[in-house]
Short mmCIF file of C-alpha atoms in Angstrom, two decimals:
data_model
loop_
_atom_site.label_atom_id
_atom_site.label_comp_id
_atom_site.label_asym_id
_atom_site.label_seq_id
_atom_site.Cartn_x
_atom_site.Cartn_y
_atom_site.Cartn_z
CA UNK M 39 -40.47 -43.45 77.87
CA UNK M 40 -43.21 -41.63 79.69
CA UNK M 41 -46.71 -41.04 78.24
CA UNK M 42 -47.31 -37.59 79.66
CA UNK M 43 -45.11 -34.75 80.83
CA UNK M 44 -46.97 -33.36 83.82
CA UNK M 45 -44.21 -32.68 86.32
CA UNK M 46 -40.46 -32.32 86.21
CA UNK M 47 -40.48 -35.10 88.79
CA UNK M 48 -41.78 -37.51 86.10
CA UNK M 49 -38.30 -37.48 84.59
CA UNK M 50 -35.59 -39.66 86.01
CA UNK M 51 -31.99 -38.86 85.28
CA UNK M 52 -31.63 -40.96 82.15
CA UNK M 53 -34.92 -39.75 80.64
CA UNK M 54 -34.09 -36.11 81.34
CA UNK M 55 -30.66 -36.57 79.79
CA UNK M 56 -32.29 -38.23 76.77
CA UNK M 57 -34.56 -35.19 76.33
CA UNK M 58 -31.57 -32.83 76.48
CA UNK M 59 -29.51 -34.97 74.07
CA UNK M 60 -32.42 -35.19 71.64
CA UNK M 61 -32.87 -31.41 71.90
CA UNK M 62 -29.23 -30.98 70.88
CA UNK M 63 -29.96 -32.82 67.64
CA UNK M 64 -33.23 -30.93 67.13
CA UNK M 65 -31.34 -27.64 67.48
CA UNK M 66 -29.43 -28.37 64.28
CA UNK M 67 -32.72 -28.17 62.36
CA UNK M 68 -32.98 -24.47 63.22
CA UNK M 69 -29.76 -23.84 61.31
CA UNK M 70 -30.90 -25.54 58.13
CA UNK M 71 -32.52 -24.08 55.08
CA UNK M 72 -35.48 -26.47 55.32
CA UNK M 73 -36.49 -26.17 58.98
CA UNK M 74 -38.81 -29.11 58.84
CA UNK M 75 -38.74 -32.81 59.71
CA UNK M 76 -41.41 -35.27 58.54
CA UNK M 77 -41.37 -37.14 61.86
CA UNK M 78 -44.85 -36.36 63.23
CA UNK M 79 -46.67 -36.10 59.92
CA UNK M 80 -50.35 -36.85 60.40
CA UNK M 81 -50.27 -36.27 64.16
CA UNK M 82 -52.36 -33.55 65.76
CA UNK M 83 -51.16 -31.38 68.63
CA UNK M 84 -53.68 -29.17 70.41
CA UNK M 85 -52.48 -26.10 72.26
CA UNK M 86 -55.09 -25.64 74.98
CA UNK M 87 -54.33 -22.33 76.63
CA UNK M 88 -56.56 -21.07 79.43
CA UNK M 89 -54.03 -18.40 80.38
CA UNK M 90 -52.36 -15.74 78.30
CA UNK M 91 -49.01 -16.70 76.91
CA UNK M 92 -46.97 -15.60 73.95
CA UNK M 93 -43.66 -17.36 74.13
CA UNK M 94 -44.72 -20.75 75.44
CA UNK M 95 -47.65 -21.13 73.06
CA UNK M 96 -45.66 -19.92 70.06
CA UNK M 97 -42.74 -22.10 71.07
CA UNK M 98 -44.90 -25.24 71.20
CA UNK M 99 -46.54 -24.25 67.93
CA UNK M 100 -43.21 -23.80 66.14
CA UNK M 101 -41.88 -27.04 67.66
CA UNK M 102 -44.88 -29.07 66.51
CA UNK M 103 -44.83 -27.51 63.05
CA UNK M 104 -41.11 -28.20 62.60
CA UNK M 105 -41.93 -31.86 63.21
CA UNK M 106 -44.77 -31.64 60.62
CA UNK M 107 -47.58 -32.17 63.15
CA UNK M 108 -50.86 -30.36 62.64
CA UNK M 109 -51.42 -27.70 65.29
CA UNK M 110 -54.74 -26.51 66.64
CA UNK M 111 -54.57 -23.43 68.83
CA UNK M 112 -57.34 -23.25 71.31
CA UNK M 113 -57.46 -20.30 73.65
CA UNK M 114 -60.10 -19.81 76.30
CA UNK M 115 -60.99 -16.38 75.01
CA UNK M 116 -63.41 -16.62 72.12
CA UNK M 117 -64.15 -20.30 72.70
CA UNK M 118 -66.98 -22.22 74.33
CA UNK M 119 -65.10 -21.83 77.60
CA UNK M 120 -66.37 -18.26 77.78
CA UNK M 121 -69.85 -19.77 77.45
CA UNK M 122 -69.18 -21.87 80.53
CA UNK M 123 -67.92 -25.16 79.11
CA UNK M 124 -66.03 -27.24 81.67
CA UNK M 125 -62.49 -28.49 81.25
CA UNK M 126 -63.74 -32.05 80.98
CA UNK M 127 -66.20 -31.28 78.18
CA UNK M 128 -63.56 -29.32 76.31
CA UNK M 129 -61.18 -32.25 76.73
CA UNK M 130 -63.73 -34.73 75.39
CA UNK M 131 -64.40 -32.47 72.42
CA UNK M 132 -60.68 -32.38 71.60
CA UNK M 133 -60.53 -36.13 72.11
CA UNK M 134 -63.33 -36.63 69.60
CA UNK M 135 -61.38 -34.55 67.11
CA UNK M 136 -58.46 -36.94 67.42
CA UNK M 137 -55.80 -35.00 69.26
CA UNK M 138 -52.62 -37.06 69.71
CA UNK M 139 -51.20 -34.62 72.23
CA UNK M 140 -52.69 -31.82 74.29
CA UNK M 141 -50.44 -29.02 75.50
CA UNK M 142 -52.27 -27.34 78.34
CA UNK M 143 -51.77 -24.16 80.29
CA UNK M 144 -54.24 -23.52 83.05
CA UNK M 145 -54.49 -21.15 86.01
CA UNK M 146 -55.48 -24.02 88.30
CA UNK M 147 -52.67 -26.14 89.71
CA UNK M 148 -53.24 -29.78 88.84
CA UNK M 149 -55.46 -29.19 85.77
CA UNK M 150 -53.08 -31.15 83.47
CA UNK M 151 -53.19 -34.12 85.86
CA UNK M 152 -56.99 -34.17 85.66
CA UNK M 153 -56.87 -33.83 81.90
CA UNK M 154 -54.47 -36.75 81.57
CA UNK M 155 -57.15 -39.05 82.98
CA UNK M 156 -59.78 -37.90 80.51
CA UNK M 157 -57.94 -38.05 77.19
CA UNK M 158 -56.16 -40.90 75.42
CA UNK M 159 -53.36 -38.81 73.96
CA UNK M 160 -50.28 -37.43 75.67
CA UNK M 161 -50.68 -34.42 77.92
CA UNK M 162 -47.92 -31.86 78.24
CA UNK M 163 -48.07 -29.41 81.12
CA UNK M 164 -47.24 -25.96 79.78
CA UNK M 165 -47.73 -24.30 83.16
CA UNK M 166 -50.44 -24.98 85.73
CA UNK M 167 -51.17 -22.25 88.27
CA UNK M 168 -48.33 -21.88 90.75
CA UNK M 169 -47.43 -25.55 90.46
CA UNK M 170 -45.16 -26.68 87.59
CA UNK M 171 -43.79 -25.81 84.16
CA UNK M 172 -41.61 -28.78 83.23
CA UNK M 173 -40.64 -27.76 79.68
CA UNK M 174 -39.35 -24.44 81.01
CA UNK M 175 -37.16 -26.35 83.46
CA UNK M 176 -35.91 -28.55 80.63
CA UNK M 177 -35.01 -25.60 78.45
CA UNK M 178 -33.30 -23.89 81.38
CA UNK M 179 -31.27 -27.05 82.05
CA UNK M 180 -30.46 -27.27 78.34
CA UNK M 181 -29.30 -23.64 78.31
CA UNK M 182 -27.08 -24.18 81.37
CA UNK M 183 -25.59 -27.32 79.88
CA UNK M 184 -24.86 -25.72 76.52
CA UNK M 185 -23.32 -22.60 78.14
CA UNK M 186 -21.39 -24.24 80.98
CA UNK M 187 -20.83 -27.77 79.67
CA UNK M 188 -22.28 -29.79 82.50
CA UNK M 189 -25.02 -29.79 85.12
CA UNK M 190 -23.32 -32.06 87.63
CA UNK M 191 -22.30 -29.99 90.65
CA UNK M 192 -23.42 -26.71 89.08
CA UNK M 193 -24.33 -24.07 91.67
CA UNK M 194 -27.62 -22.42 90.75
CA UNK M 195 -29.34 -19.57 92.59
CA UNK M 196 -33.04 -19.08 91.87
CA UNK M 197 -34.00 -15.62 93.05
CA UNK M 198 -37.32 -13.94 93.72
CA UNK M 199 -40.98 -14.84 93.89
CA UNK M 200 -40.70 -18.58 94.54
CA UNK M 201 -44.16 -18.71 96.10
CA UNK M 202 -46.00 -18.00 92.85
CA UNK M 203 -43.44 -19.53 90.54
CA UNK M 204 -44.08 -22.78 88.71
CA UNK M 205 -40.73 -22.27 87.02
CA UNK M 206 -38.89 -22.42 90.36
CA UNK M 207 -40.56 -25.63 91.51
CA UNK M 208 -39.95 -27.46 88.21
CA UNK M 209 -36.37 -26.22 88.07
CA UNK M 210 -35.59 -27.34 91.62
CA UNK M 211 -36.95 -30.82 90.92
CA UNK M 212 -35.21 -31.26 87.57
CA UNK M 213 -31.88 -29.72 88.56
CA UNK M 214 -31.74 -31.89 91.68
CA UNK M 215 -32.35 -34.95 89.47
CA UNK M 216 -29.53 -33.86 87.19
CA UNK M 217 -27.05 -33.27 90.00
CA UNK M 218 -26.98 -29.46 90.30
CA UNK M 219 -26.97 -27.68 93.67
CA UNK M 220 -29.84 -25.21 93.89
CA UNK M 221 -30.25 -22.35 96.37
CA UNK M 222 -33.54 -20.47 96.51
CA UNK M 223 -33.13 -16.81 97.42
CA UNK M 224 -36.28 -15.02 98.38
CA UNK M 225 -37.91 -12.85 101.04
CA UNK M 226 -39.51 -15.13 103.68
CA UNK M 227 -42.98 -14.00 102.62
CA UNK M 228 -42.44 -15.27 99.07
CA UNK M 229 -41.41 -18.81 99.98
CA UNK M 230 -44.05 -21.56 99.86
CA UNK M 231 -45.01 -23.61 102.90
CA UNK M 232 -42.99 -26.82 103.01
CA UNK M 233 -40.02 -25.47 101.08
CA UNK M 234 -37.81 -27.16 103.67
CA UNK M 235 -38.69 -30.50 102.09
CA UNK M 236 -37.56 -29.44 98.60
CA UNK M 237 -34.21 -30.81 97.42
CA UNK M 238 -32.45 -27.43 97.71
CA UNK M 239 -31.01 -24.84 100.09
CA UNK M 240 -32.81 -21.63 101.04
CA UNK M 241 -31.40 -18.17 101.73
CA UNK M 242 -32.88 -14.73 102.41
CA UNK M 243 -29.74 -12.84 101.47
CA UNK M 244 -28.91 -12.43 97.79
CA UNK M 245 -25.53 -10.75 98.41
CA UNK M 246 -24.31 -13.67 100.50
CA UNK M 247 -25.04 -16.12 97.67
CA UNK M 248 -23.94 -14.17 94.58
CA UNK M 249 -20.16 -14.57 94.77
CA UNK M 250 -20.41 -18.33 94.77
CA UNK M 251 -22.72 -19.35 91.92
CA UNK M 252 -22.44 -20.49 88.29
CA UNK M 253 -26.00 -19.58 87.37
CA UNK M 254 -28.34 -16.94 88.73
CA UNK M 255 -31.93 -17.28 87.62
CA UNK M 256 -34.15 -14.28 88.27
CA UNK M 257 -37.89 -14.95 88.64
CA UNK M 258 -40.55 -12.53 87.56
CA UNK M 259 -42.44 -10.78 90.32
CA UNK M 260 -45.93 -11.97 89.48
CA UNK M 261 -48.00 -8.91 90.16
CA UNK M 262 -51.13 -10.56 88.78
CA UNK M 263 -50.96 -13.20 91.52
CA UNK M 264 -50.09 -10.79 94.34
CA UNK M 265 -53.27 -10.63 96.40
CA UNK M 266 -51.45 -9.74 99.57
CA UNK M 267 -48.67 -7.42 100.68
CA UNK M 268 -45.68 -9.70 100.39
CA UNK M 269 -43.14 -6.88 100.51
CA UNK M 270 -43.36 -3.22 101.54
CA UNK M 271 -42.74 -1.63 98.13
CA UNK M 272 -41.50 -2.45 94.68
CA UNK M 273 -38.51 -0.22 95.31
CA UNK M 274 -37.52 -2.04 98.44
CA UNK M 275 -37.85 -5.39 96.67
CA UNK M 276 -35.63 -4.21 93.83
CA UNK M 277 -33.05 -2.97 96.35
CA UNK M 278 -32.82 -6.22 98.24
CA UNK M 279 -33.55 -8.86 95.60
CA UNK M 280 -33.08 -7.16 92.23
CA UNK M 281 -30.05 -8.02 90.10
CA UNK M 282 -28.57 -4.57 89.46
CA UNK M 283 -25.31 -3.65 87.79
CA UNK M 284 -23.32 -3.62 91.04
CA UNK M 285 -24.52 -7.07 92.03
CA UNK M 286 -23.92 -8.50 88.55
CA UNK M 287 -20.33 -7.24 88.77
CA UNK M 288 -19.74 -9.42 91.81
CA UNK M 289 -20.74 -12.61 89.99
CA UNK M 290 -17.92 -14.99 89.05
CA UNK M 291 -16.48 -14.34 85.57
CA UNK M 292 -18.16 -17.34 83.91
CA UNK M 293 -21.55 -17.07 85.64
CA UNK M 294 -24.66 -16.68 83.49
CA UNK M 295 -27.86 -14.76 84.18
CA UNK M 296 -31.17 -16.36 83.27
CA UNK M 297 -34.77 -15.19 83.28
CA UNK M 298 -37.80 -17.16 82.11
CA UNK M 299 -39.48 -13.98 80.85
CA UNK M 300 -41.45 -11.85 80.56
CA UNK M 301 -39.15 -9.48 82.48
CA UNK M 302 -40.01 -6.56 84.71
CA UNK M 303 -36.99 -4.47 83.77
CA UNK M 304 -35.82 -2.39 86.69
CA UNK M 305 -37.71 -4.55 89.17
CA UNK M 306 -36.06 -7.98 89.49
CA UNK M 307 -33.41 -7.30 86.84
CA UNK M 308 -31.67 -4.13 85.66
CA UNK M 309 -31.90 -3.44 81.90
CA UNK M 310 -28.09 -3.29 81.63
CA UNK M 311 -27.80 -6.78 83.12
CA UNK M 312 -30.60 -8.19 80.98
CA UNK M 313 -28.83 -6.98 77.84
CA UNK M 314 -25.33 -8.03 78.89
CA UNK M 315 -23.35 -10.87 77.32
CA UNK M 316 -23.81 -13.15 80.30
CA UNK M 317 -27.60 -12.97 80.02
CA UNK M 318 -29.11 -15.97 78.21
CA UNK M 319 -32.65 -14.67 77.94
CA UNK M 320 -32.95 -14.68 74.14
CA UNK M 321 -31.02 -17.95 73.94
CA UNK M 322 -33.55 -19.52 76.31
CA UNK M 323 -36.34 -18.72 73.87
CA UNK M 324 -34.48 -20.35 70.95
CA UNK M 325 -33.62 -23.37 73.09
CA UNK M 326 -37.27 -23.64 74.09
CA UNK M 327 -38.20 -24.66 70.55
CA UNK M 328 -35.52 -27.39 70.41
CA UNK M 329 -36.45 -28.78 73.81
CA UNK M 330 -40.17 -28.84 72.98
CA UNK M 331 -39.42 -30.59 69.69
CA UNK M 332 -37.54 -33.21 71.69
CA UNK M 333 -40.42 -33.61 74.16
CA UNK M 334 -43.03 -33.94 71.40
CA UNK M 335 -40.85 -36.42 69.51
CA UNK M 336 -40.21 -38.56 72.57
CA UNK M 337 -43.89 -38.55 73.54
CA UNK M 338 -45.37 -39.05 70.07
CA UNK M 339 -42.56 -40.50 67.97
CA UNK M 340 -42.91 -44.15 68.93
CA UNK M 341 -45.59 -46.77 69.18
CA UNK M 342 -48.54 -45.39 71.11
CA UNK S 1331 -8.02 -41.03 60.07
CA UNK S 1332 -10.78 -39.82 62.23
CA UNK S 1333 -13.08 -42.58 63.31
CA UNK S 1334 -15.84 -40.88 65.24
CA UNK S 1335 -16.73 -43.39 67.93
CA UNK S 1336 -20.40 -43.73 67.24
CA UNK S 1337 -22.30 -42.95 70.40
CA UNK S 1338 -24.79 -45.61 71.28
CA UNK S 1339 -27.79 -44.06 72.97
CA UNK S 1340 -29.47 -46.22 75.53
CA UNK S 1341 -32.31 -48.32 74.33
CA UNK S 1342 -31.26 -48.19 70.73
CA UNK S 1343 -32.51 -51.43 69.19
CA UNK S 1344 -29.21 -51.99 67.38
CA UNK S 1345 -27.29 -51.75 70.57
CA UNK S 1346 -29.52 -54.11 72.50
CA UNK S 1347 -29.35 -56.65 69.73
CA UNK S 1348 -25.57 -56.40 69.60
CA UNK S 1349 -25.29 -56.92 73.32
CA UNK S 1350 -27.64 -59.83 73.22
CA UNK S 1351 -25.63 -61.30 70.42
CA UNK S 1352 -22.34 -60.97 72.21
CA UNK S 1353 -23.57 -62.63 75.35
CA UNK S 1354 -25.16 -65.56 73.52
CA UNK S 1355 -22.16 -65.84 71.24
CA UNK S 1356 -19.94 -66.72 74.16
CA UNK S 1357 -22.41 -69.30 75.39
CA UNK S 1358 -23.25 -70.84 72.03
CA UNK S 1359 -20.77 -70.05 69.26
CA UNK S 1360 -22.36 -72.63 66.96
CA UNK S 1361 -25.45 -70.50 66.48
CA UNK S 1362 -23.61 -67.69 64.69
CA UNK S 1363 -21.89 -68.65 61.53
CA UNK S 1364 -18.95 -66.36 60.73
CA UNK S 1365 -19.25 -65.21 57.13
CA UNK S 1366 -16.39 -62.72 56.95
CA UNK S 1367 -13.38 -62.24 59.18
CA UNK S 1368 -11.49 -59.09 60.05
CA UNK S 1369 -8.99 -59.53 57.21
CA UNK S 1370 -11.85 -60.20 54.77
CA UNK S 1371 -13.40 -56.92 55.85
CA UNK S 1372 -10.10 -55.08 55.37
CA UNK S 1373 -9.80 -56.42 51.80
CA UNK S 1374 -13.43 -55.59 51.04
CA UNK S 1375 -13.04 -52.04 52.35
CA UNK S 1376 -9.93 -51.62 50.21
CA UNK S 1377 -11.76 -52.95 47.15
CA UNK S 1378 -14.73 -50.63 47.63
CA UNK S 1379 -12.32 -47.70 48.05
CA UNK S 1380 -10.69 -48.63 44.72
CA UNK S 1381 -14.10 -48.96 43.08
CA UNK S 1382 -15.10 -45.54 44.36
CA UNK S 1383 -11.90 -44.05 42.96
CA UNK S 1384 -12.50 -45.78 39.65
CA UNK S 1385 -16.18 -44.99 39.29
CA UNK S 1386 -15.87 -41.38 40.45
CA UNK S 1387 -12.57 -40.80 38.60
CA UNK S 1388 -10.49 -39.85 41.58
CA UNK S 1389 -13.20 -39.09 44.15
CA UNK S 1390 -13.20 -35.36 43.49
CA UNK S 1391 -16.18 -33.33 44.73
CA UNK S 1392 -17.22 -36.35 46.74
CA UNK S 1393 -18.54 -36.60 50.30
CA UNK S 1394 -18.85 -39.79 52.33
CA UNK S 1395 -21.79 -39.89 54.74
CA UNK S 1396 -22.06 -42.75 57.22
CA UNK S 1397 -25.45 -43.84 58.52
CA UNK S 1398 -25.29 -44.57 62.29
CA UNK S 1399 -24.36 -46.78 63.89
CA UNK S 1400 -21.95 -48.88 61.81
CA UNK S 1401 -22.06 -46.85 58.63
CA UNK S 1402 -20.10 -44.15 60.45
CA UNK S 1403 -16.87 -46.14 61.00
CA UNK S 1404 -17.30 -47.65 57.52
CA UNK S 1405 -17.33 -44.18 55.92
CA UNK S 1406 -14.24 -43.23 57.93
CA UNK S 1407 -12.43 -46.41 56.84
CA UNK S 1408 -13.29 -45.84 53.18
CA UNK S 1409 -12.00 -42.26 53.40
CA UNK S 1410 -8.85 -43.54 55.07
CA UNK S 1411 -8.24 -46.12 52.30
CA UNK S 1412 -8.91 -43.56 49.57
CA UNK S 1413 -6.41 -41.20 51.18
CA UNK S 1414 -3.86 -44.01 51.42
CA UNK S 1415 -4.27 -45.07 47.77
CA UNK S 1416 -4.38 -41.74 46.00
CA UNK S 1417 -3.83 -39.05 48.64
CA UNK S 1418 -7.30 -37.62 48.14
CA UNK S 1419 -8.97 -36.34 51.31
CA UNK S 1420 -12.67 -37.11 50.99
CA UNK S 1421 -14.78 -35.18 53.54
CA UNK S 1422 -16.63 -37.52 55.91
CA UNK S 1423 -19.89 -36.86 57.74
CA UNK S 1424 -22.69 -38.56 59.61
CA UNK S 1425 -26.31 -38.74 58.52
CA UNK S 1426 -28.83 -39.87 61.12
CA UNK S 1427 -32.10 -40.96 59.53
CA UNK S 1428 -34.15 -41.71 62.66
CA UNK S 1429 -36.49 -38.76 62.21
CA UNK S 1430 -37.16 -39.76 58.61
CA UNK S 1431 -37.98 -43.44 59.20
CA UNK S 1432 -41.33 -44.84 58.10
CA UNK S 1433 -41.54 -47.35 60.95
CA UNK S 1434 -41.38 -44.92 63.89
CA UNK S 1435 -44.92 -45.70 64.93
CA UNK S 1436 -44.32 -49.45 64.86
CA UNK S 1437 -41.71 -49.42 67.62
CA UNK S 1438 -41.01 -47.69 70.86
CA UNK S 1439 -39.37 -44.30 70.51
CA UNK S 1440 -35.90 -44.45 69.00
CA UNK S 1441 -33.07 -42.27 70.25
CA UNK S 1442 -31.97 -39.64 67.74
CA UNK S 1443 -28.34 -39.82 66.66
CA UNK S 1444 -26.07 -37.01 65.51
CA UNK S 1445 -26.06 -35.60 62.00
CA UNK S 1446 -22.77 -33.94 61.07
CA UNK S 1447 -22.20 -32.62 57.62
CA UNK S 1448 -18.64 -31.76 56.57
CA UNK S 1449 -17.93 -28.00 56.50
CA UNK S 1450 -18.27 -27.77 52.70
CA UNK S 1451 -21.83 -29.10 52.84
CA UNK S 1452 -23.33 -31.37 50.21
CA UNK S 1453 -24.70 -28.95 47.63
CA UNK S 1454 -23.48 -29.90 44.17
CA UNK S 1455 -21.35 -32.73 45.58
CA UNK S 1456 -21.42 -36.43 44.89
CA UNK S 1457 -22.67 -37.99 48.12
CA UNK S 1458 -21.79 -41.61 48.87
CA UNK S 1459 -23.92 -43.07 51.64
CA UNK S 1460 -22.27 -45.80 53.68
CA UNK S 1461 -24.11 -48.43 55.72
CA UNK S 1462 -23.29 -51.88 57.02
CA UNK S 1463 -26.20 -53.99 55.76
CA UNK S 1464 -28.62 -53.39 52.89
CA UNK S 1465 -31.86 -55.22 53.61
CA UNK S 1466 -35.34 -53.79 53.06
CA UNK S 1467 -34.01 -50.53 51.62
CA UNK S 1468 -36.10 -48.49 54.03
CA UNK S 1469 -33.12 -46.97 55.82
CA UNK S 1470 -31.75 -45.79 52.49
CA UNK S 1471 -35.11 -44.34 51.51
CA UNK S 1472 -35.12 -42.41 54.81
CA UNK S 1473 -31.56 -41.25 54.08
CA UNK S 1474 -32.57 -39.98 50.65
CA UNK S 1475 -35.40 -37.97 52.24
CA UNK S 1476 -33.02 -36.58 54.85
CA UNK S 1477 -30.52 -35.55 52.16
CA UNK S 1478 -33.29 -33.77 50.33
CA UNK S 1479 -33.85 -31.53 53.35
CA UNK S 1480 -30.15 -30.90 53.90
CA UNK S 1481 -29.14 -29.78 50.45
CA UNK S 1482 -28.99 -30.74 46.81
CA UNK S 1483 -26.24 -33.23 45.98
CA UNK S 1484 -25.37 -33.59 42.28
CA UNK S 1485 -25.51 -37.36 42.67
CA UNK S 1486 -26.13 -39.91 45.44
CA UNK S 1487 -24.47 -43.33 45.56
CA UNK S 1488 -24.65 -46.15 48.08
CA UNK S 1489 -21.88 -48.31 49.54
CA UNK S 1490 -22.70 -51.29 51.80
CA UNK S 1491 -20.64 -54.05 53.36
CA UNK S 1492 -23.31 -56.73 53.00
CA UNK S 1493 -26.32 -56.94 50.69
CA UNK S 1494 -28.59 -59.60 52.11
CA UNK S 1495 -31.47 -59.19 49.67
CA UNK S 1496 -35.20 -58.99 50.47
CA UNK S 1497 -35.65 -55.45 49.21
CA UNK S 1498 -39.04 -53.85 49.86
CA UNK S 1499 -38.28 -50.77 47.78
CA UNK S 1500 -36.66 -50.22 44.37
CA UNK S 1501 -33.22 -49.44 45.77
CA UNK S 1502 -29.81 -50.87 44.85
CA UNK S 1503 -26.26 -50.31 46.01
CA UNK S 1504 -23.45 -48.95 43.82
CA UNK S 1505 -20.72 -50.64 45.85
CA UNK S 1506 -21.33 -53.98 47.58
CA UNK S 1507 -18.85 -55.74 49.86
CA UNK S 1508 -20.55 -59.11 49.75
CA UNK S 1509 -23.81 -60.38 48.34
CA UNK S 1510 -25.16 -62.70 51.00
CA UNK S 1511 -28.24 -64.72 50.13
CA UNK S 1512 -30.27 -65.16 53.32
CA UNK S 1513 -33.65 -66.34 54.41
CA UNK S 1514 -35.93 -63.84 56.15
CA UNK S 1515 -35.67 -65.86 59.35
CA UNK S 1516 -31.92 -65.35 59.54
CA UNK S 1517 -30.24 -62.22 60.78
CA UNK S 1518 -26.99 -60.65 59.65
CA UNK S 1519 -24.78 -58.95 62.17
CA UNK S 1520 -21.84 -56.77 61.20
CA UNK S 1521 -19.31 -56.13 63.94
CA UNK S 1522 -16.86 -53.28 63.56
CA UNK S 1523 -13.90 -52.63 65.82
CA UNK S 1524 -14.84 -48.99 66.50
CA UNK S 1525 -18.27 -50.01 67.82
CA UNK S 1526 -18.09 -53.67 68.79
CA UNK S 1527 -14.41 -54.17 69.56
CA UNK S 1528 -13.88 -56.67 66.74
CA UNK S 1529 -14.33 -56.95 62.98
CA UNK S 1530 -16.60 -59.72 61.65
CA UNK S 1531 -19.78 -60.52 59.78
CA UNK S 1532 -21.96 -63.17 61.36
CA UNK S 1533 -25.08 -64.97 60.20
CA UNK S 1534 -27.47 -66.05 62.94
CA UNK S 1535 -29.99 -68.81 62.44
CA UNK S 1536 -33.74 -68.53 62.90
CA UNK S 1537 -33.66 -69.86 66.46
CA UNK S 1538 -31.95 -66.76 67.80
CA UNK S 1539 -34.51 -63.98 67.58
CA UNK S 1540 -38.23 -64.02 67.37
CA UNK S 1541 -39.61 -63.28 63.92
CA UNK S 1542 -39.73 -59.57 63.07
CA UNK S 1543 -42.96 -57.68 62.68
CA UNK S 1544 -43.90 -57.10 59.06
CA UNK S 1545 -41.91 -54.20 57.66
CA UNK S 1546 -39.79 -54.01 60.78
CA UNK S 1547 -36.21 -53.01 60.31
CA UNK S 1548 -34.35 -56.12 61.29
CA UNK S 1549 -31.14 -57.18 59.77
#
């Protein structure tokens, strides 16, 4: 088993499958009266969040608590970081306090990789800049597998702002490992340099792809990272790349609609589609807890 | 009879040991002394089923829970015998104790197995835990903790195929297939058709495996 989870590419096929299988067992805990396992009793998990986040931080917190680990929430606001403390000094402080695992979200791509060299415990990447978000990819894969039965040969379209999306990159890497066929659909301006080397297909035309997919994953348009004019107007983007009611109607009967949240309703996804039965958005949140329990167990459960 | 084929996750210590055993068995059959044969096991299972019926007065309000890996087929076999003898259908389930073990930090990460409770649950029921070998008692302790989180049985009993002694905790079995005095250097291996393709109980001498770490769960 791996020591850190920094990138979806750290997971080979058998390890990724082990995480998903373990998550299936962890999910049964959510249905019990006592939603608690003694497995990580006495272990400390630090949530080190340099960027705002509700669902990911809460999800990791719930996951760690269900496994009986102690959780320390550390957000950059109101900490020594606002007094100018560096990432390394913060890391050493946490190290001195005896953190067994550090879950980090940072606006700089690669911050978790740096951190992994400074601390003894396991580091889990909970989103670094526009780079990766491996646990999101795992929970997305878990959701697809539980809804559609298998990942092998599954046709997945990932639509929208790929350039700024850590979710897209992690999903492409993990889904390719697990045997799914991914197509990125995006305006040319929102595709990263070098996307040709990714293990996936690329298209600029959403309508051409829609009729032939099992999963369509809509990405959030990340306004906070838009420092340039990537498309003429929000309205034009929604017209060409938004999943509206008419487009959703052309999806195959069994196809599911995913979104990592938070959603811009009316922009990349129409409210009617987001609330429809084929949307898995709330399910993804619930699955997130199970998958993160599995990750924490597999990283911390054995001999360190 | 439903014999859930116990899934063997990769890297599970049990599984590795079993594979190792099978390969060396072919090469050196003298190293593993057969203690019980398939027909012995069939008689023992039948006897335990009778004892359960006797002690529980007809196995009413009773649930059989197998502890993976080999407790699962054992529970199914006991339920099958009980049904054959008195026509009572005892609900069967699976109880994985991995997440409740006290030796998790002593070994590399173990794969988590399935836990499946029968539809009626275990509240107010008599739960009979089934496992292949009773050794240190630590697996059973973990099982008792797991049960505590899953519900409130009216009573918990324990059925094992082999009791090899060397308890590290104050735990005893209610139904024992065979009491097998062993030395700590020996290891007991139960083979069941559903998992291993054959029924047998073997005793391996000290030369086979390296000595276990203190408190390690070796059988």
